[in-house]
Short mmCIF file of C-alpha atoms and ligand atoms in Angstrom, two decimals:
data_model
loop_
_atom_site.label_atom_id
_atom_site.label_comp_id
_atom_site.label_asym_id
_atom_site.label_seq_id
_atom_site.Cartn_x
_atom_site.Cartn_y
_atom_site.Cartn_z
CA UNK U 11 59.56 -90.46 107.68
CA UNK U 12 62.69 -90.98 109.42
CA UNK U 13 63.29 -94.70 108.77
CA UNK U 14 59.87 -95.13 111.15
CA UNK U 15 58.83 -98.92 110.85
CA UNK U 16 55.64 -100.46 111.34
CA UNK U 17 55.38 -104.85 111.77
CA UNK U 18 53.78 -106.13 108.66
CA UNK U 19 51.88 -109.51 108.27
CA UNK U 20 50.19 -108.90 104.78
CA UNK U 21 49.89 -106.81 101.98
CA UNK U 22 47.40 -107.83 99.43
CA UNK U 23 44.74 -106.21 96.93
CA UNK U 24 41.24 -107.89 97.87
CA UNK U 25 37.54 -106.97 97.89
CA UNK U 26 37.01 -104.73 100.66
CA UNK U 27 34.05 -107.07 102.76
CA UNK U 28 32.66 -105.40 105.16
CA UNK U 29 31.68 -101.70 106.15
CA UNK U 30 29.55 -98.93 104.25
CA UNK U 31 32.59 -99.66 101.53
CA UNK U 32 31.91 -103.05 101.50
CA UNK U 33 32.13 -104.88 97.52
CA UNK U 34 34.89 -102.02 96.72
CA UNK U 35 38.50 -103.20 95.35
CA UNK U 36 40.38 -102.29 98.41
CA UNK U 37 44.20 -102.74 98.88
CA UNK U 38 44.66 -104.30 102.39
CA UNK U 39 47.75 -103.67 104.87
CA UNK U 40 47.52 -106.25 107.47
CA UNK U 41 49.61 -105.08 110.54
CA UNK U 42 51.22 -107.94 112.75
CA UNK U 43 49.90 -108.10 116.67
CA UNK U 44 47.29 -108.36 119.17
CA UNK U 45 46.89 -108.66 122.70
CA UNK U 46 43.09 -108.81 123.13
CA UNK U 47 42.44 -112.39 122.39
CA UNK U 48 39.01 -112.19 121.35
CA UNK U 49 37.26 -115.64 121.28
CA UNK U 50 36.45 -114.89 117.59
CA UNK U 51 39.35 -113.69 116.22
CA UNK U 52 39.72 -114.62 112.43
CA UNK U 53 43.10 -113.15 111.74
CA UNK U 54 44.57 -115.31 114.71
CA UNK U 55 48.05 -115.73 112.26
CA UNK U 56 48.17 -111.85 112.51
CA UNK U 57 48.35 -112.14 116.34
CA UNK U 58 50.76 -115.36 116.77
CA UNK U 59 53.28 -114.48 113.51
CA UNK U 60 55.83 -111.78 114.01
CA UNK U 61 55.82 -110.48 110.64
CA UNK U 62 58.15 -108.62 108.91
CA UNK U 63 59.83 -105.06 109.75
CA UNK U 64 59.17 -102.16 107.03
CA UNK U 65 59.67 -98.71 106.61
CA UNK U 66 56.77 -96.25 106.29
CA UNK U 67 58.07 -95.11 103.23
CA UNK U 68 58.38 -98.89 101.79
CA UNK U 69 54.38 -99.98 102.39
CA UNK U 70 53.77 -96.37 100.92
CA UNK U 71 55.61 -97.64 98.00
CA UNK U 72 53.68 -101.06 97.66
CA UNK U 73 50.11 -99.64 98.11
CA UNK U 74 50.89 -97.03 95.14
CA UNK U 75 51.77 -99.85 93.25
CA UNK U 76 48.90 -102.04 93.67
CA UNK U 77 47.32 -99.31 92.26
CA UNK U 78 43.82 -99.38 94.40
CA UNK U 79 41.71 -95.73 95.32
CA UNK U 80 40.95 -97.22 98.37
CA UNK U 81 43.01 -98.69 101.00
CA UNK U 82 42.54 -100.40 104.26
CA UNK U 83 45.16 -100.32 107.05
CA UNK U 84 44.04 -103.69 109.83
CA UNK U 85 45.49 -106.05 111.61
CA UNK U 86 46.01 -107.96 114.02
CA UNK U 87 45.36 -104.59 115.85
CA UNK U 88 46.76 -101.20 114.35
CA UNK U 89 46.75 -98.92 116.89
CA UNK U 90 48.85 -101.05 119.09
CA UNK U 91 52.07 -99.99 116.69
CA UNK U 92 53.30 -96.49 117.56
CA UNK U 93 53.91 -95.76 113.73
CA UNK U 94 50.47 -96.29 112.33
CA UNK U 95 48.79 -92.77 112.64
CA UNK U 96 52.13 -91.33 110.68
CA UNK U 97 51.34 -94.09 107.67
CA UNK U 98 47.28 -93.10 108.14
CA UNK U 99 48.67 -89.84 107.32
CA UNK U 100 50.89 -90.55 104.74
CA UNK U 101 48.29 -92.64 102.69
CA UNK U 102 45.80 -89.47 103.12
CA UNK U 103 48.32 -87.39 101.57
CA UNK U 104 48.87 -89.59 98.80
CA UNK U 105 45.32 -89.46 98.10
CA UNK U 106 44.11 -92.93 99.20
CA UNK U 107 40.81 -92.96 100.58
CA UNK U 108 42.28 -94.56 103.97
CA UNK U 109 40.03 -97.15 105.96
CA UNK U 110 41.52 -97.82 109.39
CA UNK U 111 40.19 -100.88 111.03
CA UNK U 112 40.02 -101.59 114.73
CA UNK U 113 39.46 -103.56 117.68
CA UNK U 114 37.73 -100.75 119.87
CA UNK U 115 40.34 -100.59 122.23
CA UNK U 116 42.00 -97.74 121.94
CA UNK U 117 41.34 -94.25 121.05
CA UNK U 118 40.83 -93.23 117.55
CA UNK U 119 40.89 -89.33 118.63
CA UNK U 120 43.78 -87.54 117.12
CA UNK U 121 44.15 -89.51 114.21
CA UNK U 122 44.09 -87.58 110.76
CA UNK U 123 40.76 -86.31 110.04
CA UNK U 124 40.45 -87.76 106.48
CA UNK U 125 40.87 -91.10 107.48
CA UNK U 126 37.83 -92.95 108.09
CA UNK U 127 37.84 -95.29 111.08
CA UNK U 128 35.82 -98.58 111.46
CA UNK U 129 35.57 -99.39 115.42
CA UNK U 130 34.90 -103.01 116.25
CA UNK U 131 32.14 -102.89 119.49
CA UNK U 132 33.28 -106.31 121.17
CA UNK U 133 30.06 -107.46 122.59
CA UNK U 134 30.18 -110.17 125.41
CA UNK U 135 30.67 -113.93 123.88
CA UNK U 136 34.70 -112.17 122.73
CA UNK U 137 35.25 -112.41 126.13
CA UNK U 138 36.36 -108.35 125.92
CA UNK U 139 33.50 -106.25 125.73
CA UNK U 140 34.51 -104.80 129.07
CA UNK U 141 37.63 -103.56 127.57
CA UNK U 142 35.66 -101.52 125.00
CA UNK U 143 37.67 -97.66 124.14
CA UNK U 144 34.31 -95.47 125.78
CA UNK U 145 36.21 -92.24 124.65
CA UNK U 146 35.54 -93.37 120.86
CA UNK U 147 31.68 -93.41 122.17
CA UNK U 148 31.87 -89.84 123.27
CA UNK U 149 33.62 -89.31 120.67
CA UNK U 150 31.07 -89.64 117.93
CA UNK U 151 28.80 -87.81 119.74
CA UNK U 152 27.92 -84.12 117.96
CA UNK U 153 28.46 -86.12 114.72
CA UNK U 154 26.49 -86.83 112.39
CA UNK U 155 26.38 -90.34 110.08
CA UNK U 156 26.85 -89.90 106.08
CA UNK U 157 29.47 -86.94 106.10
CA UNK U 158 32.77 -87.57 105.11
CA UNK U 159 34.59 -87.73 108.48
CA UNK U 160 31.68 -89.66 110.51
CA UNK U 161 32.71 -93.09 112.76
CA UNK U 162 31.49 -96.60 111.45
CA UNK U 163 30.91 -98.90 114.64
CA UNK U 164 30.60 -102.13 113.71
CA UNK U 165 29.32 -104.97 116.15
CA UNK U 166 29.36 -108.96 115.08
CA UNK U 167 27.28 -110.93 117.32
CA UNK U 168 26.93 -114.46 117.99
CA UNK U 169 23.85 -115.07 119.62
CA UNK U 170 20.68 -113.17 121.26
CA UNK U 171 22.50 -112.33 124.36
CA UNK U 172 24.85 -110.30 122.29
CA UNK U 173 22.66 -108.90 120.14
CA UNK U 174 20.39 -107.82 123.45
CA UNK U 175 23.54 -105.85 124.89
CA UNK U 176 24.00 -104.30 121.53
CA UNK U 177 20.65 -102.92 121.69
CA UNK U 178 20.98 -102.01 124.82
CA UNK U 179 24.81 -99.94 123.93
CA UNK U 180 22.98 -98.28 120.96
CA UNK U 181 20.19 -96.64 123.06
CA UNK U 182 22.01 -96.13 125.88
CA UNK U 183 24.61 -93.58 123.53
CA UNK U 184 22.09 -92.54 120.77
CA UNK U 185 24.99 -94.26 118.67
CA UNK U 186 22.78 -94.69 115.37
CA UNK U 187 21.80 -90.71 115.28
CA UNK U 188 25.98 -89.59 115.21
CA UNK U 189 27.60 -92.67 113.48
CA UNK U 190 27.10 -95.35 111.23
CA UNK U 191 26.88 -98.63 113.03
CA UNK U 192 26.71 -102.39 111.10
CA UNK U 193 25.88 -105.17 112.35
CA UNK U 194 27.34 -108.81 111.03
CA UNK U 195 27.00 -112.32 112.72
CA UNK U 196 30.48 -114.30 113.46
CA UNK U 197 30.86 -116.84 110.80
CA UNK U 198 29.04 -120.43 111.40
CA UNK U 199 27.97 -118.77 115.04
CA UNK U 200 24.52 -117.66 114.28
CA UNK U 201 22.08 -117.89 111.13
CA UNK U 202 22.06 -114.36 109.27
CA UNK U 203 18.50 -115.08 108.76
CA UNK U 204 17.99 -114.71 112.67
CA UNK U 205 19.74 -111.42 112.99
CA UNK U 206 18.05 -110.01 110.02
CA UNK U 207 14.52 -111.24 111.88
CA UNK U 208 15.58 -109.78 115.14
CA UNK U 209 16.79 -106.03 113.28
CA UNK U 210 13.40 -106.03 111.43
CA UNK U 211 11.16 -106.85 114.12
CA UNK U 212 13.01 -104.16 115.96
CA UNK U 213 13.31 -101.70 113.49
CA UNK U 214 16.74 -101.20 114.55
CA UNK U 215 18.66 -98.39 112.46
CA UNK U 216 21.78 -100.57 111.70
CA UNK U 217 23.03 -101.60 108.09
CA UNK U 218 23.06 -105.49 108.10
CA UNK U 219 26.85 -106.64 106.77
CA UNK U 220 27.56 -109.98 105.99
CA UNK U 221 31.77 -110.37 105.69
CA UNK U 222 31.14 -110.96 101.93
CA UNK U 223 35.12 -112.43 101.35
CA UNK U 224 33.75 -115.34 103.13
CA UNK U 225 31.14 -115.79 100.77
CA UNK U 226 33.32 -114.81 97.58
CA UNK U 227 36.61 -117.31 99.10
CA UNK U 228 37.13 -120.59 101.57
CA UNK U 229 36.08 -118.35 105.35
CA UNK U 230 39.35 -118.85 106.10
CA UNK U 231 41.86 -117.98 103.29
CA UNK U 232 44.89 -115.73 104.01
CA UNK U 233 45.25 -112.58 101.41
CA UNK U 234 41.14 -112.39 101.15
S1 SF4 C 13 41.03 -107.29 118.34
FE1 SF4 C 13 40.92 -108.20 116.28
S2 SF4 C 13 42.98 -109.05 115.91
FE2 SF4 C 13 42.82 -108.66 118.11
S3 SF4 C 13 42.21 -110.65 118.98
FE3 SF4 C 13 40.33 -109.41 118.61
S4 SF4 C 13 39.62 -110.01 116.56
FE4 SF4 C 13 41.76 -110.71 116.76
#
């Protein structure tokens, strides 16, 4: 590992609470840093605090020891530390079953092949859905959902407009026929009740996912 280090905010053993491994016991590495600024960030402490240097080889350590099959590396934003694919690759080889969560920024391509990757679609009230990563789009393309290695897109909207443009992004890429795509509402933004109208009047092929930490904990608690 060569002494690589990656900037740490949190480690913590939680309830994974979102995703198709949603309700799982889930050990969590939060990584420190962010430069979207998305209007609905909820790990805003991830972004502002610098966190704390470690080696590859010392999370390693601390995720054996929590002692959890499945682990989730997040953020902040992972993929904006150079080091992250090497520990994706290390926890794979441990044996984890290794969830890396993202903003949708950045490409996923060419990271390790057992990990599974859960891509945030920013839709237009986070002020960054222009930014969106359209090489992870293409990417899923010639997959197919409910294999091992397939993407999870996941999309949290706050209102109708966003959930219109989601639509819209679905059809557009045949998303739903290649990948696994959830769909949440942010937290105190919009009545689940609505969403789940809207998806059922559409029969649109999307799982439903409500962040169900926030419903187990206070919304905002640190380590949850
Ligand atoms: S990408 Fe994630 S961590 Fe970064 S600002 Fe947006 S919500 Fe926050």
């Amino acid at each position: 590992m060569n002494g690589q280090t990656l900037r740490v905010n949190e480690l913590f053993g939680s309830i994974q609470g979102e995703s198709r491994h949603a309700g799982w016991p889930c050990a969590f590495v939060r990584l420190s840093g962010c430069s979207a600024d998305c209007r609905w960030c909820d790990t805003r402490y991830a972004v502002t605090e610098e966190g704390i240097l470690m080696t590859l080889e010392e999370i390693v350590g601390q995720v054996t020891s929590m002692d959890f099959p499945l682990v989730e590396v997040t953020g902040g934003e992972p993929l904006e530390q150079e080091h992250t694919p090497e520990l994706l690759r290390l926890l794979a080889d441990k044996g984890f079953r290794v969830l890396l969560e993202t903003g949708g920024l950045h490409q996923v391509r060419g990271i390790d092949p057992r990990v599974y990757p859960v891509i945030d679609l920013k839709p237009p009230s986070s002020g960054i859905s222009h930014r969106i990563e359209q090489d992870n789009l293409h990417l899923a393309l010639g997959r197919k959902p409910g294999r091992p290695q397939d993407m999870e897109f996941k999309i949290v909207v706050a209102d109708r407009e966003d959930y219109l443009w989601a639509k819209e992004l679905l059809a557009r890429h045949h998303l739903t026929e290649h990948a696994t795509v959830s769909m949440g509402t942010v937290f105190g933004a919009l009545p689940p009740s609505e969403l789940a109208s809207w998806i059922i009047q559409d029969r649109l092929p999307v799982r439903m996912q409500l962040q169900i930490h926030k419903y187990i904990w206070p919304p905002h608690s640190r380590g949850k």
